[in-house]
Coordinates of C-alpha atoms and ligand atoms in Angstrom, one line a residue:
X1 CA 193.8 22.0 34.1
X2 CA 190.0 21.8 34.7
X3 CA 190.7 19.6 37.6
X4 CA 187.8 17.5 38.7
X5 CA 187.5 17.1 42.5
X6 CA 188.3 13.4 42.9
X7 CA 192.0 12.2 42.4
X8 CA 193.5 8.7 42.1
X9 CA 196.9 7.8 41.4
X10 CA 198.0 4.9 39.2
X11 CA 201.3 3.2 39.9
X12 CA 203.5 1.7 37.1
X13 CA 202.8 -1.8 37.1
X14 CA 205.3 -4.7 37.0
X15 CA 202.6 -7.3 36.4
X16 CA 198.7 -7.3 35.4
X17 CA 196.6 -10.3 35.8
X18 CA 192.7 -9.9 35.8
X19 CA 190.2 -12.9 36.1
X20 CA 186.8 -11.5 36.6
X21 CA 183.1 -10.4 35.4
X22 CA 182.5 -6.6 34.7
X23 CA 179.4 -4.9 35.4
X24 CA 176.3 -5.6 33.0
X25 CA 175.9 -4.0 29.7
X26 CA 174.9 -0.3 30.0
X27 CA 173.3 -0.3 26.6
X28 CA 171.2 -3.4 27.0
X29 CA 170.1 -2.5 30.6
X30 CA 168.8 1.0 29.5
X31 CA 166.7 -0.7 26.7
X32 CA 165.5 -3.5 28.9
X33 CA 164.3 -1.2 31.5
X34 CA 162.7 1.1 29.1
X35 CA 160.8 -1.6 27.3
X36 CA 159.9 -3.7 30.5
X37 CA 158.0 -0.5 31.7
X38 CA 155.7 -0.5 28.7
X39 CA 155.3 -4.3 28.7
X40 CA 152.0 -5.9 29.6
X41 CA 153.3 -7.6 32.8
X42 CA 156.2 -8.1 35.0
X43 CA 159.8 -8.3 33.6
X44 CA 162.6 -9.8 35.3
X45 CA 166.1 -8.2 34.6
X46 CA 169.2 -9.8 36.1
X47 CA 172.8 -8.2 35.7
X48 CA 171.7 -4.4 35.6
X49 CA 174.8 -2.6 36.3
X50 CA 175.2 -0.1 39.3
X51 CA 176.6 2.7 37.5
X52 CA 175.2 6.2 37.4
X53 CA 174.0 6.3 33.9
X54 CA 171.6 3.2 34.5
X55 CA 170.7 4.7 37.8
X56 CA 169.5 7.8 35.7
X57 CA 167.2 5.8 33.6
X58 CA 165.7 4.0 36.5
X59 CA 165.0 7.2 38.5
X60 CA 163.5 8.8 35.2
X61 CA 161.1 5.7 34.6
X62 CA 160.1 5.8 38.3
X63 CA 159.5 9.5 38.1
X64 CA 157.1 8.4 35.1
X65 CA 155.1 5.9 37.4
X66 CA 157.0 2.9 36.8
X67 CA 157.7 0.3 39.5
X68 CA 161.1 -1.1 39.5
X69 CA 162.1 -3.0 42.5
X70 CA 165.0 -5.0 43.5
X71 CA 164.4 -8.9 43.8
X72 CA 167.3 -11.0 44.9
X73 CA 170.0 -10.4 42.4
X74 CA 167.7 -8.9 39.8
X75 CA 165.1 -6.1 39.3
X76 CA 161.4 -6.5 38.7
X77 CA 159.9 -4.1 36.4
X78 CA 156.1 -3.7 36.6
X79 CA 155.3 -3.0 33.2
X80 CA 152.1 -0.6 32.0
X81 CA 151.1 0.1 28.5
X82 CA 152.3 3.4 27.7
X83 CA 148.8 4.6 26.5
X84 CA 148.0 4.3 30.3
X85 CA 150.9 6.5 31.6
X86 CA 149.9 9.7 33.5
X87 CA 150.0 12.9 31.4
X88 CA 152.6 14.7 33.5
X89 CA 154.1 17.2 33.3
X90 CA 157.2 15.4 34.5
X91 CA 160.6 16.7 34.9
X92 CA 163.3 14.2 34.0
X93 CA 166.9 14.4 35.0
X94 CA 168.9 12.3 32.8
X95 CA 172.3 13.2 34.4
X96 CA 175.1 12.3 32.2
X97 CA 173.5 9.9 30.2
X98 CA 172.8 10.6 26.4
X99 CA 171.3 7.2 26.1
X100 CA 168.7 7.9 28.8
X101 CA 167.9 11.2 27.1
X102 CA 167.7 9.9 23.5
X103 CA 165.9 6.9 24.1
X104 CA 163.4 8.6 26.6
X105 CA 162.3 11.1 23.9
X106 CA 161.7 8.4 21.5
X107 CA 159.4 6.5 24.0
X108 CA 157.4 9.6 25.3
X109 CA 157.1 11.0 21.6
X110 CA 154.0 8.8 21.0
X111 CA 152.8 8.5 24.6
X112 CA 150.1 10.8 26.5
X113 CA 153.2 12.3 28.6
X114 CA 154.4 15.9 28.9
X115 CA 157.9 16.0 30.0
X116 CA 161.2 18.2 30.1
X117 CA 164.2 16.2 30.0
X118 CA 167.5 17.7 31.2
X119 CA 170.9 16.6 32.1
X120 CA 174.2 17.8 33.7
X121 CA 176.7 20.0 32.0
X122 CA 178.3 17.5 29.6
X123 CA 174.9 16.3 28.6
X124 CA 173.6 19.7 27.9
X125 CA 176.3 20.4 25.4
X126 CA 175.6 17.4 23.2
X127 CA 173.6 17.4 20.0
X128 CA 169.8 16.4 20.1
X129 CA 168.7 17.7 16.6
X130 CA 169.6 14.1 15.4
X131 CA 166.7 12.7 17.4
X132 CA 164.4 15.9 17.5
X133 CA 164.1 16.3 13.6
X134 CA 163.4 12.6 12.6
X135 CA 160.8 12.3 15.6
X136 CA 159.2 15.7 14.3
X137 CA 158.9 14.1 10.9
X138 CA 156.8 11.4 12.5
X139 CA 154.6 14.3 14.0
X140 CA 156.2 14.5 17.5
X141 CA 156.0 17.8 19.4
X142 CA 159.6 18.0 20.6
X143 CA 161.6 21.2 21.4
X144 CA 165.3 21.5 22.0
X145 CA 167.2 24.2 23.5
X146 CA 169.1 25.3 20.3
X147 CA 169.7 21.9 19.2
X148 CA 170.7 21.0 22.9
X149 CA 169.0 19.6 26.3
X150 CA 166.8 20.5 27.8
X151 CA 164.3 18.9 25.5
X152 CA 160.5 19.4 25.9
X153 CA 158.3 16.5 24.6
X154 CA 154.6 16.5 24.4
X155 CA 153.4 13.1 23.3
X156 CA 151.3 13.1 19.9
X157 CA 149.8 10.8 17.5
X158 CA 152.7 9.5 15.5
X159 CA 153.2 8.2 12.0
X160 CA 155.7 5.8 10.8
X161 CA 158.7 7.4 8.6
X162 CA 161.5 5.8 6.6
X163 CA 164.7 7.7 7.9
X164 CA 168.4 7.2 7.1
X165 CA 170.5 7.7 10.3
X166 CA 173.9 9.8 9.6
X167 CA 176.4 9.7 11.3
X168 CA 175.5 6.2 12.3
X169 CA 174.0 6.1 16.0
X170 CA 172.6 3.3 17.9
X171 CA 170.7 5.9 20.0
X172 CA 169.2 7.5 17.3
X173 CA 168.1 4.3 15.8
X174 CA 166.5 2.8 19.1
X175 CA 164.7 6.2 19.8
X176 CA 163.1 6.0 16.3
X177 CA 162.2 2.2 17.0
X178 CA 160.7 3.2 20.3
X179 CA 158.7 5.8 18.6
X180 CA 157.8 3.6 15.8
X181 CA 156.3 1.0 18.2
X182 CA 153.6 3.5 19.0
X183 CA 153.1 5.0 15.4
X184 CA 150.6 4.5 12.7
X185 CA 152.0 2.0 10.0
X186 CA 155.9 1.2 9.5
X187 CA 159.0 2.9 10.6
X188 CA 162.0 1.9 8.8
X189 CA 165.6 3.2 10.0
X190 CA 168.5 2.9 7.4
X191 CA 172.2 2.9 8.5
X192 CA 175.4 2.9 6.6
X193 CA 177.3 0.9 9.2
X194 CA 175.6 -1.7 11.6
X195 CA 175.3 -0.2 14.9
X196 CA 174.6 -2.2 18.2
X197 CA 171.3 -3.9 17.8
X198 CA 170.3 -4.5 21.4
X199 CA 166.9 -2.7 20.7
X200 CA 166.0 -5.0 17.7
X201 CA 166.9 -8.0 19.7
X202 CA 164.7 -6.8 22.9
X203 CA 161.8 -6.0 20.8
X204 CA 161.7 -9.1 18.9
X205 CA 162.0 -11.1 22.1
X206 CA 159.1 -9.1 23.4
X207 CA 156.7 -9.8 20.5
X208 CA 157.2 -6.5 18.4
X209 CA 157.1 -7.0 14.6
X210 CA 160.6 -6.0 13.7
X211 CA 162.0 -6.8 10.3
X212 CA 165.7 -6.8 9.6
X213 CA 167.6 -6.7 6.3
X214 CA 171.2 -5.5 5.7
X215 CA 171.4 -1.9 6.4
X216 CA 167.9 -1.5 7.3
X217 CA 165.3 -2.3 10.5
X218 CA 161.6 -1.8 10.2
X219 CA 159.1 -1.9 13.1
X220 CA 155.5 -2.0 12.8
X221 CA 153.3 0.1 15.1
X222 CA 151.2 -1.9 17.3
X223 CA 148.4 -1.6 19.8
X224 CA 149.0 -4.9 21.7
X225 CA 151.4 -4.5 24.7
X226 CA 154.8 -6.0 24.5
X227 CA 155.3 -9.4 26.3
X228 CA 157.2 -9.2 29.5
X229 CA 161.0 -9.8 29.4
X230 CA 163.1 -12.2 31.0
X231 CA 167.0 -11.7 30.6
X232 CA 170.3 -11.9 32.3
X233 CA 172.4 -9.0 30.7
X234 CA 175.9 -10.1 29.9
X235 CA 178.9 -8.1 31.1
X236 CA 179.7 -5.0 29.3
X237 CA 182.3 -5.5 26.6
X238 CA 182.8 -1.7 26.6
X239 CA 183.8 -2.0 30.1
X240 CA 185.9 -5.1 29.7
X241 CA 187.9 -3.3 27.0
X242 CA 189.9 -1.4 29.4
X243 CA 191.2 -4.6 31.3
X244 CA 191.6 -6.4 28.0
X245 CA 193.9 -3.5 26.7
X246 CA 195.6 -3.3 29.9
X247 CA 196.6 -7.1 29.6
X248 CA 197.5 -6.5 26.0
X249 CA 200.4 -3.8 26.7
X250 CA 203.1 -6.2 28.0
X251 CA 204.3 -9.7 27.5
X252 CA 203.3 -12.0 30.5
X253 CA 200.0 -9.8 31.2
X254 CA 196.8 -11.6 31.1
X255 CA 193.1 -11.1 31.4
X256 CA 190.2 -13.5 31.5
X257 CA 186.7 -11.9 31.5
X258 CA 183.8 -14.2 32.0
X259 CA 180.0 -13.9 30.9
X260 CA 180.8 -10.7 28.9
X261 CA 178.6 -9.6 25.8
X262 CA 179.9 -11.0 22.4
X263 CA 177.1 -9.3 20.4
X264 CA 178.8 -9.1 16.8
X265 CA 177.8 -5.5 16.5
X266 CA 179.9 -4.7 19.6
X267 CA 183.1 -6.8 18.8
X268 CA 185.0 -4.6 16.4
X269 CA 187.4 -3.5 19.3
X270 CA 188.3 -7.5 19.7
X271 CA 189.2 -7.6 16.1
X272 CA 191.3 -4.7 16.3
X273 CA 193.2 -6.1 19.3
X274 CA 193.9 -9.2 17.1
X275 CA 194.9 -7.1 14.2
X276 CA 197.5 -5.4 16.6
X277 CA 199.0 -8.7 17.3
X278 CA 197.2 -9.3 20.7
X279 CA 196.8 -13.1 21.3
X280 CA 193.2 -13.3 22.1
X281 CA 190.3 -16.1 22.5
X282 CA 186.7 -15.9 22.5
X283 CA 184.7 -18.8 24.0
X284 CA 180.9 -18.2 23.1
X285 CA 178.3 -19.7 25.6
X286 CA 174.6 -20.5 25.1
X287 CA 172.4 -17.6 25.1
X288 CA 168.7 -16.6 24.4
X289 CA 168.7 -13.0 23.4
X290 CA 172.3 -11.5 23.6
X291 CA 175.4 -13.4 22.7
X292 CA 177.9 -14.0 25.7
X293 CA 181.0 -15.8 26.5
X294 CA 184.6 -15.7 27.9
X295 CA 187.4 -13.6 26.5
X296 CA 191.1 -14.3 27.2
X297 CA 193.9 -12.1 26.5
X298 CA 197.7 -12.5 26.7
X299 CA 199.9 -9.6 26.2
X300 CA 202.8 -9.2 23.8
X301 CA 204.6 -7.1 21.0
X302 CA 201.8 -4.6 19.7
X303 CA 201.8 -3.2 16.1
X304 CA 200.1 -0.2 14.5
X305 CA 196.9 -0.4 12.8
X306 CA 194.7 1.6 10.5
X307 CA 191.4 2.3 11.8
X308 CA 188.9 3.7 9.1
X309 CA 185.7 5.5 9.8
X310 CA 183.4 2.3 9.6
X311 CA 185.4 0.6 12.3
X312 CA 185.6 3.9 14.4
X313 CA 181.7 3.6 14.2
X314 CA 181.6 0.1 15.3
X315 CA 184.1 0.7 18.2
X316 CA 183.1 4.0 19.0
X317 CA 183.3 3.7 22.8
X318 CA 186.7 1.8 22.6
X319 CA 188.6 4.4 20.4
X320 CA 190.0 6.2 23.7
X321 CA 191.6 2.9 24.8
X322 CA 192.9 2.2 21.3
X323 CA 194.8 5.5 21.3
X324 CA 196.4 4.2 24.6
X325 CA 197.5 1.0 23.0
X326 CA 198.7 2.6 19.7
X327 CA 201.3 4.6 21.9
X328 CA 202.8 1.2 22.7
X329 CA 202.4 -0.4 19.2
X330 CA 205.4 -0.3 16.8
X331 CA 204.6 2.2 13.7
X332 CA 202.0 4.7 13.0
X333 CA 198.5 4.3 14.0
X334 CA 195.9 6.4 12.1
X335 CA 192.4 6.5 13.4
X336 CA 190.3 8.3 10.9
X337 CA 186.5 9.6 11.1
X338 CA 186.7 10.5 14.7
X339 CA 184.7 13.7 14.7
X340 CA 181.8 11.8 16.4
X341 CA 184.1 11.3 19.4
X342 CA 184.1 15.1 19.9
X343 CA 180.5 15.0 20.9
X344 CA 180.4 12.1 23.4
X345 CA 180.5 12.7 27.2
X346 CA 183.5 15.2 26.3
X347 CA 185.5 15.8 23.3
X348 CA 187.3 12.5 23.5
X349 CA 189.8 13.3 20.7
X350 CA 191.0 16.3 22.5
X351 CA 191.0 14.9 26.1
X352 CA 192.9 11.8 25.0
X353 CA 195.4 14.0 23.0
X354 CA 196.0 16.2 25.8
X355 CA 196.3 13.5 28.5
X356 CA 198.5 11.1 26.4
X357 CA 200.8 14.1 25.1
X358 CA 201.4 15.1 28.6
X359 CA 202.5 11.7 29.2
X360 CA 204.9 11.8 26.4
X361 CA 203.1 10.1 23.5
X362 CA 203.8 11.1 19.9
X363 CA 200.4 12.1 18.9
X364 CA 199.1 14.4 16.3
X365 CA 195.3 15.7 16.7
X366 CA 193.5 16.6 13.7
X367 CA 189.8 17.7 13.3
X368 CA 188.8 14.4 12.0
X369 CA 191.7 12.0 12.6
X370 CA 194.3 11.0 15.3
X371 CA 197.9 10.0 14.3
X372 CA 199.9 8.1 16.8
X373 CA 203.6 7.2 16.4
X374 CA 204.6 4.2 18.6
X375 CA 206.4 2.6 20.7
X376 CA 206.7 5.9 23.0
X377 CA 207.9 5.5 26.6
X378 CA 205.3 6.9 28.7
X379 CA 205.9 9.1 31.8
X380 CA 203.5 9.8 34.9
X381 CA 201.9 13.0 34.7
X382 CA 198.8 14.8 36.0
X383 CA 195.9 14.3 33.7
X384 CA 192.3 15.3 33.5
X385 CA 189.5 12.7 33.0
X386 CA 187.6 15.8 31.4
X387 CA 184.6 14.8 33.4
X388 CA 184.3 11.5 31.2
X389 CA 184.3 7.9 32.4
X390 CA 186.1 6.5 29.4
X391 CA 188.8 9.0 29.4
X392 CA 189.3 8.4 33.1
X393 CA 189.8 4.7 32.6
X394 CA 191.8 5.1 29.3
X395 CA 194.5 7.3 31.0
X396 CA 194.4 5.0 33.9
X397 CA 195.4 2.3 31.7
X398 CA 198.0 4.3 30.2
X399 CA 199.5 5.1 33.7
X400 CA 200.2 1.1 34.0
X401 CA 203.1 1.5 31.6
X402 CA 204.2 4.9 32.6
X403 CA 207.8 5.3 34.2
X404 CA 206.2 7.1 37.3
X405 CA 202.9 7.7 38.9
X406 CA 200.1 9.2 37.1
X407 CA 197.5 11.3 38.7
X408 CA 193.8 11.3 37.2
X409 CA 191.9 14.4 38.3
X410 CA 188.3 13.7 38.2
X411 CA 188.6 10.0 38.6
X412 CA 185.2 9.5 40.2
X413 CA 183.5 9.8 36.6
X414 CA 184.4 6.1 36.3
X415 CA 181.2 5.6 38.3
X416 CA 179.0 6.5 35.4
X417 CA 179.8 3.1 34.0
X418 CA 182.2 1.0 35.9
X419 CA 182.2 1.7 39.9
X420 CA 185.1 0.1 41.7
X421 CA 187.3 0.3 38.5
X422 CA 190.3 1.7 40.4
X423 CA 190.1 -1.2 42.8
X424 CA 190.0 -3.7 40.1
X425 CA 193.0 -2.2 38.5
X426 CA 194.9 -2.2 41.9
X427 CA 194.0 -5.7 42.4
X428 CA 195.2 -7.0 38.9
X429 CA 198.3 -5.3 39.3
X430 CA 199.0 -6.7 42.8
X431 CA 198.7 -3.3 44.6
Ligands
S3P1 C1 175.0 3.7 22.8 C2 175.4 4.2 21.6 C3 176.5 4.8 21.3 C4 177.7 4.8 22.5 C5 177.0 5.0 23.8 C6 175.8 4.1 24.0 C7 173.7 3.1 23.1 O1 176.3 6.1 20.9 O2 178.7 5.7 22.2 O3 178.0 5.0 24.9 O4 173.4 2.5 24.0 O5 172.9 3.3 22.2 P1 175.8 6.5 19.4 O6 175.0 5.5 18.9 O7 175.1 7.9 19.6 O8 177.4 6.6 18.8

């Protein structure tokens, strides 16, 4: 096992009861910070999560000259129109964060800046042609390293394009919208599956001309700076998913998550939980930019589910935890169209198949499909987080229903999105 340095042990749980808020939404935070940095004035962003991914975005933006300062519970971002940014050259370390790298590449493509964007070992193996190719069609000067990071971007005058994003990717869509904001004319992004629309919502709130139709979003290039942003970021549903899933595993187990994002482009996971038989309620609250509310879950018997490619795309970050639930559901769960999961922070199909198989799950890994027979009794094992925050959290949740302790190697990866996750798990299980 390619063991990480940090190890956590998860004990079998007799009970699970969580009532809490989770860290702010990572996807919204990256976008709010990037857009705040180019606005014509000072933005105030509350609820920015503490994790390493968002810290990477903040560090890159500071390196590019943005002022981002703590102010009470929030961050003040001093915006400066991008045409006024220093030309560099800048060396930007995006660490583990694909969103940081892809969105920054889009933002810088039409700026005066010259920059090299690099990342850690995991990010360095992730595909970048999916942004480099359409950005080049807009006129960008962007070089990859054989399709991977490091990326070299030299800002150029851009022209709007019409581009279909395939496979579906909110990161690619947002990168093109950020470039489109600075391009001549109109940029339209087409998508077969509606991916998260945080970029569109923030851009609209800040005064950009964004037009949305089913399967398509267009943005007009504009000279005028964006209006500063005021936002309280809701909790990250993709982080809450691990606690909601934990509570779903056994009768009598519960979770209540307050102030969590309920953006409909992110809630496919909740629909899947309901389809698996979980008793779940959503209580929406008033909001201005991003929907939010309270989610309650009570565990019980789970049934298998079929997850087809469209729903995989809409619950892309929740598929690892769905595989855990499937091991405890009666029947055969088939999840198809999973190849995108192989190019996330790790090969998540392989990492989950290895971990859950070591724990006794009946699981078949195919190139583009995962088949799981349940319910299967799980046993504790030594498992590897594969340097991936979501794999670490998913395998930890599996450990709650194992018959003996589970050891997670590389457990500190949870710091990427949910620092303190293991403490939350211990408290919820009375540990
Ligand atoms: C993200 C989009 C998703 C997701 C990632 C965050 C975003 O990636 O997996 O964790 O903030 O846009 P893709 O859009 O590339 O699938």
